[in-house]
mmCIF file of C-alpha atoms in Angstrom:
data_model
loop_
_atom_site.group_PDB
_atom_site.id
_atom_site.type_symbol
_atom_site.label_atom_id
_atom_site.label_comp_id
_atom_site.label_asym_id
_atom_site.label_seq_id
_atom_site.Cartn_x
_atom_site.Cartn_y
_atom_site.Cartn_z
ATOM 1 C CA MET A 8 -6.082 5.401 -42.582
ATOM 2 C CA LYS A 9 -5.935 2.293 -44.156
ATOM 3 C CA GLN A 10 -2.422 1.311 -43.215
ATOM 4 C CA GLN A 11 -3.642 1.767 -39.458
ATOM 5 C CA THR A 12 -7.582 0.352 -38.836
ATOM 6 C CA ALA A 13 -9.476 -2.147 -40.449
ATOM 7 C CA THR A 14 -13.244 -2.922 -39.842
ATOM 8 C CA ILE A 15 -14.244 -5.623 -37.024
ATOM 9 C CA ASN A 16 -15.183 -8.408 -39.679
ATOM 10 C CA GLU A 17 -11.171 -7.854 -40.578
ATOM 11 C CA GLY A 18 -9.918 -8.473 -37.367
ATOM 12 C CA MET A 19 -6.977 -6.254 -36.059
ATOM 13 C CA SER A 20 -4.497 -4.459 -38.468
ATOM 14 C CA GLY A 21 -0.810 -5.412 -38.668
ATOM 15 C CA TYR A 22 -0.251 -1.708 -36.815
ATOM 16 C CA GLN A 23 -3.357 -2.167 -34.475
ATOM 17 C CA LYS A 24 -1.855 -5.301 -33.366
ATOM 18 C CA LYS A 25 1.808 -3.306 -33.155
ATOM 19 C CA VAL A 26 0.096 -0.645 -30.725
ATOM 20 C CA LEU A 27 -1.919 -3.098 -28.769
ATOM 21 C CA ALA A 28 1.069 -5.425 -27.972
ATOM 22 C CA SER A 29 3.900 -2.249 -27.209
ATOM 23 C CA SER A 30 0.758 -0.632 -25.047
ATOM 24 C CA ALA A 31 0.314 -3.587 -22.997
ATOM 25 C CA VAL A 32 3.851 -4.995 -22.697
ATOM 26 C CA GLY A 33 5.026 -1.091 -21.845
ATOM 27 C CA TYR A 34 2.356 -1.161 -19.141
ATOM 28 C CA GLY A 35 3.182 -4.664 -17.702
ATOM 29 C CA LEU A 36 6.963 -3.780 -17.773
ATOM 30 C CA GLU A 37 6.044 -0.387 -15.891
ATOM 31 C CA ASN A 38 4.436 -2.359 -13.476
ATOM 32 C CA MET A 39 7.084 -4.763 -13.108
ATOM 33 C CA ASP A 40 9.986 -2.190 -12.038
ATOM 34 C CA ILE A 41 7.278 -0.129 -9.826
ATOM 35 C CA MET A 42 6.331 -3.709 -8.154
ATOM 36 C CA PHE A 43 10.089 -4.430 -7.502
ATOM 37 C CA LEU A 44 10.061 -1.660 -4.781
ATOM 38 C CA SER A 45 7.066 -3.712 -2.675
ATOM 39 C CA PHE A 46 8.849 -6.817 -2.798
ATOM 40 C CA SER A 47 12.529 -5.286 -1.827
ATOM 41 C CA LEU A 48 11.558 -2.789 0.500
ATOM 42 C CA SER A 49 11.769 -4.891 3.834
ATOM 43 C CA SER A 50 15.553 -5.859 2.662
ATOM 44 C CA ILE A 51 16.541 -2.044 1.595
ATOM 45 C CA THR A 52 14.854 -1.097 5.149
ATOM 46 C CA ALA A 53 17.143 -3.804 7.316
ATOM 47 C CA GLN A 54 20.396 -3.121 5.230
ATOM 48 C CA LEU A 55 20.385 0.884 5.577
ATOM 49 C CA GLN A 56 18.887 0.374 9.420
ATOM 50 C CA LEU A 57 15.463 2.881 7.938
ATOM 51 C CA SER A 58 13.461 3.806 10.243
ATOM 52 C CA SER A 59 9.696 3.152 9.074
ATOM 53 C CA ALA A 60 8.902 6.950 7.927
ATOM 54 C CA ALA A 61 12.136 7.128 5.702
ATOM 55 C CA ALA A 62 11.533 3.807 4.093
ATOM 56 C CA GLY A 63 7.570 4.979 3.581
ATOM 57 C CA LEU A 64 9.075 8.129 2.154
ATOM 58 C CA ILE A 65 10.090 5.852 -0.987
ATOM 59 C CA SER A 66 6.893 5.419 -2.179
ATOM 60 C CA THR A 67 5.512 8.794 -1.825
ATOM 61 C CA ILE A 68 8.522 9.995 -3.588
ATOM 62 C CA THR A 69 7.639 7.673 -6.789
ATOM 63 C CA ASN A 70 4.012 8.610 -6.529
ATOM 64 C CA LEU A 71 5.290 12.454 -6.629
ATOM 65 C CA GLY A 72 7.227 11.350 -9.647
ATOM 66 C CA MET A 73 5.166 9.922 -11.432
ATOM 67 C CA LEU A 74 2.796 12.704 -10.801
ATOM 68 C CA LEU A 75 5.111 15.334 -12.442
ATOM 69 C CA GLY A 76 5.831 12.861 -15.346
ATOM 70 C CA GLY A 77 2.444 12.482 -16.042
ATOM 71 C CA VAL A 78 1.975 15.925 -16.665
ATOM 72 C CA LEU A 79 5.140 16.570 -18.119
ATOM 73 C CA PHE A 80 4.805 13.494 -20.723
ATOM 74 C CA GLY A 81 1.114 13.877 -21.385
ATOM 75 C CA VAL A 82 1.575 17.514 -22.681
ATOM 76 C CA LEU A 83 4.797 16.269 -24.668
ATOM 77 C CA ALA A 84 3.211 13.353 -26.033
ATOM 78 C CA ASP A 85 0.226 15.694 -27.416
ATOM 79 C CA LYS A 86 2.411 17.840 -28.994
ATOM 80 C CA HIS A 87 4.986 16.395 -30.419
ATOM 81 C CA GLY A 88 4.291 12.603 -30.958
ATOM 82 C CA ARG A 89 2.841 9.619 -28.942
ATOM 83 C CA ILE A 90 5.763 7.385 -30.106
ATOM 84 C CA LYS A 91 8.255 9.428 -29.409
ATOM 85 C CA MET A 92 7.395 10.292 -26.270
ATOM 86 C CA PHE A 93 6.344 6.720 -25.369
ATOM 87 C CA SER A 94 10.126 5.615 -26.022
ATOM 88 C CA TYR A 95 11.547 8.478 -23.730
ATOM 89 C CA THR A 96 9.630 7.286 -20.454
ATOM 90 C CA VAL A 97 10.229 3.873 -20.992
ATOM 91 C CA TYR A 98 14.273 4.902 -21.446
ATOM 92 C CA ILE A 99 13.543 6.756 -17.964
ATOM 93 C CA PHE A 100 12.201 4.158 -15.552
ATOM 94 C CA ALA A 101 14.288 1.390 -17.298
ATOM 95 C CA PHE A 102 17.579 3.119 -16.434
ATOM 96 C CA ALA A 103 16.147 4.796 -13.374
ATOM 97 C CA THR A 104 15.198 1.569 -11.831
ATOM 98 C CA ALA A 105 18.423 -0.431 -12.993
ATOM 99 C CA ALA A 106 20.443 2.771 -11.235
ATOM 100 C CA MET A 107 19.197 1.196 -8.047
ATOM 101 C CA TYR A 108 21.755 -1.015 -7.944
ATOM 102 C CA PHE A 109 24.414 1.334 -7.217
ATOM 103 C CA ALA A 110 22.801 2.955 -4.222
ATOM 104 C CA THR A 111 24.146 3.059 -1.482
ATOM 105 C CA ASN A 112 22.190 5.333 0.592
ATOM 106 C CA ILE A 113 18.464 6.005 1.809
ATOM 107 C CA TYR A 114 19.289 10.083 -0.658
ATOM 108 C CA SER A 115 20.278 7.732 -4.021
ATOM 109 C CA ILE A 116 17.619 5.434 -3.345
ATOM 110 C CA TYR A 117 15.177 8.472 -3.117
ATOM 111 C CA LEU A 118 16.617 10.264 -6.266
ATOM 112 C CA PHE A 119 16.446 7.038 -8.504
ATOM 113 C CA ARG A 120 13.041 6.575 -7.551
ATOM 114 C CA PHE A 121 11.770 9.680 -8.037
ATOM 115 C CA LEU A 122 13.088 9.532 -11.630
ATOM 116 C CA ALA A 123 11.664 6.184 -12.403
ATOM 117 C CA GLY A 124 8.276 7.995 -11.027
ATOM 118 C CA ILE A 125 8.740 10.500 -13.808
ATOM 119 C CA GLY A 126 9.176 7.491 -16.638
ATOM 120 C CA ALA A 127 6.513 5.464 -15.091
ATOM 121 C CA GLY A 128 3.856 8.406 -15.173
ATOM 122 C CA GLY A 129 4.349 9.191 -18.273
ATOM 123 C CA GLU A 130 3.943 6.322 -20.070
ATOM 124 C CA TYR A 131 0.422 5.147 -19.018
ATOM 125 C CA GLY A 132 -1.688 7.854 -20.681
ATOM 126 C CA ILE A 133 0.524 7.642 -23.908
ATOM 127 C CA GLY A 134 -0.135 3.851 -24.187
ATOM 128 C CA MET A 135 -3.787 4.414 -23.864
ATOM 129 C CA ALA A 136 -4.058 7.425 -26.208
ATOM 130 C CA LEU A 137 -2.181 5.293 -28.612
ATOM 131 C CA VAL A 138 -5.138 2.290 -28.267
ATOM 132 C CA ALA A 139 -8.177 4.867 -28.176
ATOM 133 C CA GLU A 140 -6.893 6.454 -31.490
ATOM 134 C CA VAL A 141 -6.342 3.222 -33.836
ATOM 135 C CA PHE A 142 -9.382 0.906 -32.068
ATOM 136 C CA SER A 143 -13.255 1.790 -32.584
ATOM 137 C CA ARG A 144 -15.045 3.042 -30.039
ATOM 138 C CA LYS A 145 -17.420 -0.136 -30.186
ATOM 139 C CA LYS A 146 -14.285 -2.353 -28.829
ATOM 140 C CA MET A 147 -12.554 0.326 -26.883
ATOM 141 C CA GLY A 148 -13.316 -1.175 -23.214
ATOM 142 C CA ALA A 149 -12.038 -4.892 -24.283
ATOM 143 C CA MET A 150 -8.958 -3.412 -25.770
ATOM 144 C CA THR A 151 -7.796 -0.924 -22.970
ATOM 145 C CA SER A 152 -8.731 -4.185 -20.617
ATOM 146 C CA ILE A 153 -5.911 -5.966 -22.333
ATOM 147 C CA VAL A 154 -3.623 -3.182 -21.193
ATOM 148 C CA THR A 155 -4.570 -3.084 -17.653
ATOM 149 C CA ILE A 156 -4.566 -6.618 -17.170
ATOM 150 C CA SER A 157 -0.767 -6.585 -18.567
ATOM 151 C CA GLY A 158 -0.148 -4.835 -15.522
ATOM 152 C CA GLN A 159 -0.804 -7.659 -13.478
ATOM 153 C CA MET A 160 1.256 -9.872 -15.234
ATOM 154 C CA GLY A 161 3.848 -7.651 -14.386
ATOM 155 C CA SER A 162 3.201 -7.588 -10.744
ATOM 156 C CA ILE A 163 3.448 -11.558 -11.143
ATOM 157 C CA LEU A 164 6.724 -11.512 -13.053
ATOM 158 C CA ALA A 165 8.025 -9.054 -10.201
ATOM 159 C CA ALA A 166 7.203 -11.455 -7.669
ATOM 160 C CA ILE A 167 8.688 -14.669 -9.200
ATOM 161 C CA LEU A 168 11.925 -12.524 -9.771
ATOM 162 C CA ALA A 169 12.147 -11.036 -6.177
ATOM 163 C CA ALA A 170 11.440 -14.883 -4.798
ATOM 164 C CA LEU A 171 14.486 -16.321 -7.247
ATOM 165 C CA ILE A 172 17.015 -13.222 -7.060
ATOM 166 C CA ILE A 173 16.931 -11.449 -3.648
ATOM 167 C CA PRO A 174 17.817 -14.258 -1.436
ATOM 168 C CA THR A 175 20.982 -15.351 -3.566
ATOM 169 C CA LEU A 176 21.991 -12.312 -4.922
ATOM 170 C CA GLY A 177 20.470 -8.990 -3.011
ATOM 171 C CA TRP A 178 18.069 -6.662 -3.533
ATOM 172 C CA ASN A 179 20.178 -4.328 -5.682
ATOM 173 C CA THR A 180 20.618 -7.034 -8.098
ATOM 174 C CA LEU A 181 16.659 -7.304 -8.783
ATOM 175 C CA PHE A 182 16.631 -4.099 -9.974
ATOM 176 C CA LEU A 183 19.282 -4.735 -12.845
ATOM 177 C CA PHE A 184 16.287 -6.503 -14.348
ATOM 178 C CA GLY A 185 14.515 -2.973 -15.019
ATOM 179 C CA LEU A 186 16.948 -2.525 -17.829
ATOM 180 C CA PHE A 187 14.277 -5.039 -20.040
ATOM 181 C CA PRO A 188 11.938 -2.334 -21.325
ATOM 182 C CA VAL A 189 14.707 -0.905 -23.050
ATOM 183 C CA VAL A 190 14.415 -3.369 -25.763
ATOM 184 C CA MET A 191 10.934 -3.216 -25.967
ATOM 185 C CA ALA A 192 11.614 0.884 -26.481
ATOM 186 C CA VAL A 193 13.910 0.480 -29.354
ATOM 187 C CA LEU A 194 11.423 -2.108 -31.101
ATOM 188 C CA VAL A 195 8.400 0.403 -30.938
ATOM 189 C CA ARG A 196 10.695 3.454 -32.296
ATOM 190 C CA LYS A 197 11.954 1.218 -34.951
ATOM 191 C CA HIS A 198 8.717 -0.489 -36.264
ATOM 192 C CA LEU A 199 5.552 1.969 -34.979
ATOM 193 C CA ASP A 200 4.672 5.260 -36.794
ATOM 194 C CA GLU A 201 2.615 7.941 -35.114
ATOM 195 C CA THR A 202 -1.346 7.201 -35.467
ATOM 196 C CA ASP A 203 -3.198 8.812 -38.337
ATOM 197 C CA GLU A 204 -5.599 10.941 -36.021
ATOM 198 C CA TRP A 205 -2.795 12.511 -34.166
ATOM 199 C CA LYS A 206 -1.023 12.959 -37.291
ATOM 200 C CA GLN A 207 -4.576 14.803 -38.533
ATOM 201 C CA THR A 208 -4.725 16.796 -35.527
ATOM 202 C CA LYS A 209 -1.073 18.155 -36.059
ATOM 203 C CA LEU A 210 -1.861 19.543 -39.679
ATOM 204 C CA GLU A 211 -4.725 21.457 -38.642
ATOM 205 C CA LYS A 212 -3.578 25.028 -39.068
ATOM 206 C CA ASN A 213 -4.322 27.192 -35.994
ATOM 207 C CA GLY A 214 -5.231 24.155 -33.990
ATOM 208 C CA PRO A 215 -5.968 24.212 -30.296
ATOM 209 C CA ALA A 216 -3.394 24.879 -27.439
ATOM 210 C CA ILE A 217 -2.362 21.817 -25.762
ATOM 211 C CA SER A 218 -1.498 22.419 -22.032
ATOM 212 C CA ILE A 219 -2.727 21.305 -18.850
ATOM 213 C CA LYS A 220 -5.327 23.788 -18.799
ATOM 214 C CA GLU A 221 -7.550 22.672 -21.770
ATOM 215 C CA LEU A 222 -8.507 20.224 -19.082
ATOM 216 C CA PHE A 223 -10.354 22.633 -17.356
ATOM 217 C CA LYS A 224 -10.722 25.191 -20.381
ATOM 218 C CA THR A 225 -14.931 24.814 -19.983
ATOM 219 C CA PRO A 226 -17.131 24.420 -17.064
ATOM 220 C CA LYS A 227 -18.288 21.061 -18.562
ATOM 221 C CA LEU A 228 -14.708 19.728 -18.915
ATOM 222 C CA THR A 229 -13.435 21.401 -15.456
ATOM 223 C CA ARG A 230 -16.184 19.268 -14.002
ATOM 224 C CA LEU A 231 -15.469 16.027 -16.148
ATOM 225 C CA THR A 232 -11.939 16.374 -15.294
ATOM 226 C CA ILE A 233 -12.005 16.991 -11.323
ATOM 227 C CA SER A 234 -15.153 14.095 -11.405
ATOM 228 C CA LEU A 235 -12.720 11.851 -13.370
ATOM 229 C CA MET A 236 -9.854 12.617 -10.692
ATOM 230 C CA LEU A 237 -12.111 11.981 -7.821
ATOM 231 C CA MET A 238 -13.207 8.755 -9.104
ATOM 232 C CA ALA A 239 -9.535 7.661 -10.137
ATOM 233 C CA THR A 240 -8.352 8.563 -6.219
ATOM 234 C CA VAL A 241 -11.200 6.584 -5.111
ATOM 235 C CA GLN A 242 -10.036 3.321 -7.221
ATOM 236 C CA ILE A 243 -6.080 3.831 -6.015
ATOM 237 C CA ALA A 244 -6.923 4.218 -2.380
ATOM 238 C CA GLY A 245 -8.872 1.069 -2.826
ATOM 239 C CA TYR A 246 -6.125 -0.602 -4.090
ATOM 240 C CA PHE A 247 -3.721 0.353 -1.624
ATOM 241 C CA GLY A 248 -6.053 -0.579 1.331
ATOM 242 C CA LEU A 249 -6.698 -4.106 -0.403
ATOM 243 C CA MET A 250 -2.868 -4.688 -1.298
ATOM 244 C CA ASN A 251 -1.143 -3.099 1.510
ATOM 245 C CA TRP A 252 -2.934 -3.365 4.805
ATOM 246 C CA LEU A 253 -5.922 -6.045 4.888
ATOM 247 C CA PRO A 254 -3.075 -9.176 4.452
ATOM 248 C CA SER A 255 -1.414 -7.779 7.429
ATOM 249 C CA ILE A 256 -4.563 -6.800 9.074
ATOM 250 C CA LEU A 257 -6.182 -9.999 8.518
ATOM 251 C CA GLN A 258 -2.538 -11.781 9.669
ATOM 252 C CA LYS A 259 -2.875 -10.541 13.146
ATOM 253 C CA SER A 260 -6.616 -10.769 13.556
ATOM 254 C CA LEU A 261 -7.070 -14.575 12.529
ATOM 255 C CA GLY A 262 -3.282 -15.948 13.048
ATOM 256 C CA LEU A 263 -2.796 -16.664 9.348
ATOM 257 C CA SER A 264 0.308 -17.080 7.443
ATOM 258 C CA VAL A 265 -1.041 -15.883 4.005
ATOM 259 C CA SER A 266 -0.099 -12.036 4.733
ATOM 260 C CA GLY A 267 2.800 -11.557 1.912
ATOM 261 C CA SER A 268 2.536 -14.721 0.329
ATOM 262 C CA SER A 269 1.978 -15.635 -3.336
ATOM 263 C CA LEU A 270 -1.028 -17.297 -2.480
ATOM 264 C CA TRP A 271 -2.713 -13.962 -1.358
ATOM 265 C CA MET A 272 -1.015 -12.497 -4.466
ATOM 266 C CA ILE A 273 -2.174 -15.005 -6.972
ATOM 267 C CA SER A 274 -5.867 -15.246 -5.763
ATOM 268 C CA THR A 275 -6.094 -11.503 -5.500
ATOM 269 C CA ILE A 276 -4.523 -10.530 -9.299
ATOM 270 C CA ILE A 277 -6.607 -13.657 -10.944
ATOM 271 C CA GLY A 278 -9.603 -11.798 -9.389
ATOM 272 C CA MET A 279 -8.445 -8.472 -10.575
ATOM 273 C CA SER A 280 -7.589 -9.856 -13.905
ATOM 274 C CA ILE A 281 -10.908 -11.259 -14.439
ATOM 275 C CA GLY A 282 -12.810 -8.502 -13.452
ATOM 276 C CA MET A 283 -11.092 -6.107 -15.986
ATOM 277 C CA LEU A 284 -11.361 -8.843 -18.942
ATOM 278 C CA LEU A 285 -15.558 -8.587 -17.711
ATOM 279 C CA PHE A 286 -15.488 -4.909 -16.967
ATOM 280 C CA GLY A 287 -14.195 -3.767 -20.453
ATOM 281 C CA ARG A 288 -16.684 -6.037 -22.270
ATOM 282 C CA LEU A 289 -19.736 -4.554 -20.213
ATOM 283 C CA LEU A 290 -18.537 -0.873 -20.664
ATOM 284 C CA ASP A 291 -18.414 -1.340 -24.373
ATOM 285 C CA LYS A 292 -21.993 -3.109 -24.465
ATOM 286 C CA LEU A 293 -24.084 -1.604 -21.679
ATOM 287 C CA GLY A 294 -22.265 1.628 -21.311
ATOM 288 C CA ALA A 295 -19.962 3.397 -18.856
ATOM 289 C CA ARG A 296 -23.208 4.215 -15.955
ATOM 290 C CA THR A 297 -24.203 0.664 -15.573
ATOM 291 C CA ALA A 298 -20.758 -1.027 -15.722
ATOM 292 C CA TYR A 299 -19.632 1.442 -13.120
ATOM 293 C CA GLY A 300 -22.552 1.283 -11.037
ATOM 294 C CA LEU A 301 -22.613 -2.415 -11.064
ATOM 295 C CA PHE A 302 -18.797 -2.657 -9.920
ATOM 296 C CA LEU A 303 -19.127 0.209 -7.304
ATOM 297 C CA LEU A 304 -21.800 -0.760 -5.651
ATOM 298 C CA ALA A 305 -20.768 -4.464 -5.453
ATOM 299 C CA SER A 306 -17.054 -3.313 -4.414
ATOM 300 C CA ALA A 307 -19.155 -1.311 -1.328
ATOM 301 C CA ALA A 308 -20.640 -4.479 -0.377
ATOM 302 C CA SER A 309 -17.552 -6.960 -1.162
ATOM 303 C CA VAL A 310 -15.195 -5.476 1.365
ATOM 304 C CA PHE A 311 -17.326 -6.840 4.043
ATOM 305 C CA LEU A 312 -16.260 -10.209 2.991
ATOM 306 C CA PHE A 313 -13.211 -9.479 4.734
ATOM 307 C CA VAL A 314 -15.236 -9.471 8.513
ATOM 308 C CA THR A 315 -16.491 -12.699 7.928
ATOM 309 C CA ALA A 316 -13.341 -14.401 6.615
ATOM 310 C CA THR A 317 -12.252 -17.413 9.553
ATOM 311 C CA ASN A 318 -9.662 -19.146 8.024
ATOM 312 C CA GLU A 319 -7.004 -19.335 5.142
ATOM 313 C CA TRP A 320 -9.498 -20.121 2.218
ATOM 314 C CA THR A 321 -12.230 -17.567 2.714
ATOM 315 C CA LEU A 322 -9.403 -14.962 2.834
ATOM 316 C CA LEU A 323 -8.364 -15.993 -0.128
ATOM 317 C CA LEU A 324 -11.873 -16.259 -1.860
ATOM 318 C CA GLY A 325 -12.673 -12.653 -0.324
ATOM 319 C CA GLY A 326 -9.561 -11.567 -2.041
ATOM 320 C CA ALA A 327 -10.249 -12.741 -5.154
ATOM 321 C CA ILE A 328 -13.996 -11.311 -5.080
ATOM 322 C CA VAL A 329 -12.577 -7.838 -3.763
ATOM 323 C CA GLY A 330 -10.077 -7.895 -6.703
ATOM 324 C CA PHE A 331 -12.456 -8.782 -9.088
ATOM 325 C CA PHE A 332 -14.982 -5.777 -8.372
ATOM 326 C CA ALA A 333 -13.077 -2.999 -6.900
ATOM 327 C CA ASN A 334 -9.971 -3.318 -9.280
ATOM 328 C CA GLY A 335 -11.431 -4.751 -12.472
ATOM 329 C CA MET A 336 -12.963 -0.994 -12.737
ATOM 330 C CA PHE A 337 -9.500 0.179 -13.430
ATOM 331 C CA ALA A 338 -9.810 -0.967 -16.954
ATOM 332 C CA GLY A 339 -12.394 1.582 -17.788
ATOM 333 C CA TYR A 340 -10.515 5.232 -17.434
ATOM 334 C CA GLY A 341 -8.528 4.594 -20.411
ATOM 335 C CA ALA A 342 -11.490 4.105 -22.619
ATOM 336 C CA ILE A 343 -13.633 6.872 -20.878
ATOM 337 C CA VAL A 344 -10.804 9.516 -21.410
ATOM 338 C CA GLY A 345 -10.309 7.877 -24.821
ATOM 339 C CA ARG A 346 -13.974 8.758 -25.705
ATOM 340 C CA LEU A 347 -14.563 12.178 -24.071
ATOM 341 C CA TYR A 348 -11.549 13.899 -24.461
ATOM 342 C CA PRO A 349 -10.297 15.475 -27.718
ATOM 343 C CA THR A 350 -7.278 14.024 -29.371
ATOM 344 C CA HIS A 351 -5.430 16.868 -28.695
ATOM 345 C CA ILE A 352 -5.057 16.524 -25.016
ATOM 346 C CA ARG A 353 -5.817 13.114 -24.909
ATOM 347 C CA SER A 354 -2.411 11.938 -23.268
ATOM 348 C CA THR A 355 -2.339 14.909 -21.197
ATOM 349 C CA ALA A 356 -5.909 14.232 -19.740
ATOM 350 C CA ASN A 357 -5.113 10.419 -19.162
ATOM 351 C CA ASN A 358 -2.099 10.895 -17.224
ATOM 352 C CA VAL A 359 -3.357 13.996 -15.171
ATOM 353 C CA ILE A 360 -6.377 12.161 -13.953
ATOM 354 C CA LEU A 361 -4.867 8.779 -13.030
ATOM 355 C CA ASN A 362 -1.856 10.296 -11.642
ATOM 356 C CA VAL A 363 -3.346 12.984 -9.582
ATOM 357 C CA GLY A 364 -5.759 9.753 -8.153
ATOM 358 C CA ARG A 365 -2.461 8.106 -7.340
ATOM 359 C CA ALA A 366 -0.635 10.773 -5.701
ATOM 360 C CA VAL A 367 -3.990 11.353 -3.399
ATOM 361 C CA GLY A 368 -5.220 8.169 -3.391
ATOM 362 C CA GLY A 369 -2.168 6.615 -2.269
ATOM 363 C CA PHE A 370 -2.484 8.331 1.245
ATOM 364 C CA SER A 371 -5.505 6.111 2.070
ATOM 365 C CA SER A 372 -2.557 3.509 3.173
ATOM 366 C CA VAL A 373 -2.261 6.569 5.899
ATOM 367 C CA ALA A 374 -5.288 7.121 6.790
ATOM 368 C CA ILE A 375 -6.476 3.182 7.245
ATOM 369 C CA GLY A 376 -3.546 2.993 9.609
ATOM 370 C CA VAL A 377 -5.602 6.303 11.824
ATOM 371 C CA ILE A 378 -8.793 4.103 11.849
ATOM 372 C CA LEU A 379 -6.834 1.059 12.897
ATOM 373 C CA ASP A 380 -5.379 2.786 15.337
ATOM 374 C CA ARG A 381 -8.565 4.124 16.669
ATOM 375 C CA TYR A 382 -11.286 1.531 15.997
ATOM 376 C CA ASN A 383 -10.766 -1.556 14.074
ATOM 377 C CA LEU A 384 -11.667 -3.653 10.870
ATOM 378 C CA LEU A 385 -15.210 -3.299 10.601
ATOM 379 C CA ALA A 386 -14.269 0.693 10.604
ATOM 380 C CA VAL A 387 -11.902 0.120 7.750
ATOM 381 C CA MET A 388 -14.598 -1.926 5.752
ATOM 382 C CA LEU A 389 -16.754 1.120 6.274
ATOM 383 C CA PHE A 390 -14.812 3.571 5.119
ATOM 384 C CA LEU A 391 -13.788 1.748 2.228
ATOM 385 C CA ALA A 392 -17.322 1.287 1.351
ATOM 386 C CA ALA A 393 -18.130 4.947 1.873
ATOM 387 C CA LEU A 394 -15.158 5.570 -0.974
ATOM 388 C CA TYR A 395 -16.852 3.571 -2.979
ATOM 389 C CA LEU A 396 -20.486 5.089 -2.586
ATOM 390 C CA PHE A 397 -18.909 8.561 -3.132
ATOM 391 C CA SER A 398 -17.239 7.384 -6.475
ATOM 392 C CA PHE A 399 -20.826 5.705 -7.435
ATOM 393 C CA ALA A 400 -22.316 9.169 -6.673
ATOM 394 C CA ILE A 401 -19.525 10.967 -8.822
ATOM 395 C CA MET A 402 -20.230 8.598 -11.417
ATOM 396 C CA MET A 403 -23.943 9.219 -11.892
ATOM 397 C CA SER A 404 -23.179 13.129 -12.032
ATOM 398 C CA ILE A 405 -20.915 12.786 -15.238
ATOM 399 C CA LYS A 406 -23.293 13.746 -18.040
ATOM 400 C CA GLY A 407 -20.874 12.063 -20.674
ATOM 401 C CA LEU A 408 -21.519 8.750 -19.445
ATOM 402 C CA LYS A 409 -24.921 8.460 -20.105
ATOM 403 C CA LYS A 410 -25.037 5.411 -22.201
ATOM 404 C CA GLU A 411 -26.715 7.638 -25.276
ATOM 405 C CA ASN A 412 -23.583 9.892 -24.805
ATOM 406 C CA TYR A 413 -20.771 7.494 -24.257
ATOM 407 C CA GLN A 414 -22.177 5.260 -26.991
ATOM 408 C CA ASN A 415 -22.308 7.647 -29.632
ATOM 409 C CA PRO A 416 -18.976 8.008 -31.539
ATOM 410 C CA ASP A 417 -19.231 11.483 -31.904
ATOM 411 C CA TYR A 418 -19.498 12.963 -28.628
ATOM 412 C CA GLN A 419 -17.069 14.451 -26.829
ATOM 413 C CA VAL A 420 -16.993 17.010 -23.776
ATOM 414 C CA GLU A 421 -16.152 20.458 -24.869
#
């Protein structure tokens, strides 16, 4: 594997740099495309005179597409190659996003967002599998944190493009920028070969089967997969609660103008990015239980900062702190799957676990809405805190996350 790997003292090889760059840029552009919907939804709703239910269904359909794409392309990447399927997923979400330019009714929007979701749902796990297969396990948390931070940069790019384009050229034109990832897909196919680890797995005669069933093949794998699905669900639920509801809640209760503004987004994303960067390194040095334990407990406590917010600056600070802890943990899932699952189902595991979390955790917006209708902001914070404590209990039950297991380069759950 000389052409693909390098020792820690030598730094990254050329192949490693290409893998890291393509995975990071791919995830960043995926996030950019997905976030286009968030910034254009109010314009779409007004132009097409949609009901709140019809508009809200757009995101739900996108998440369902992600779940289908995650399962489908996870299995295909494990069977037929990471690079080939990675480029296919990029083509799908890029062209489907650009097709929104031609959408004239809600049904065409549903179709194009479902297709974009299929591509986006498949891309994440393939990129994470590539990173896991070419970097030392001692550095995996740091490397996956770089990929996840790029997703936040994609969100910022989407915000900038939306601010420049929607007021002058309309929401349809914004989605044409979804074609940017096509260039990256072409370059990836041209300059990257499959990983040596994946090639070796394919060369083995009578190798193990590749299907979603492999994630539940043994009692230990079943417990691990379900546990990580639950943790990912809490992760996504907290994210949706933080980004979709809290700004508008606090705007109404405090009369602040920060909701939906660039200040809110920038402060929260900065907090998330710093949290991801630190979390990845803590994961590598301290092990998964300690890193997740610290961040989950801190998340459960920090959400109550919003209850005490009295002005714009305390709200912005609270967003940065909560983003740091609650979303910093997102950097760890790719590293955990890369360590604990065997090569032949690594893409499948990454995609299934994350996209089940997306599909289920996305309903937290509905749950928070119901809580608000019946109770108050404190009840919402109690709900979020309870979710993080639940995830903490699940995390502590996963034996593979014990430091002696997680940092053992030969340990895998079978």
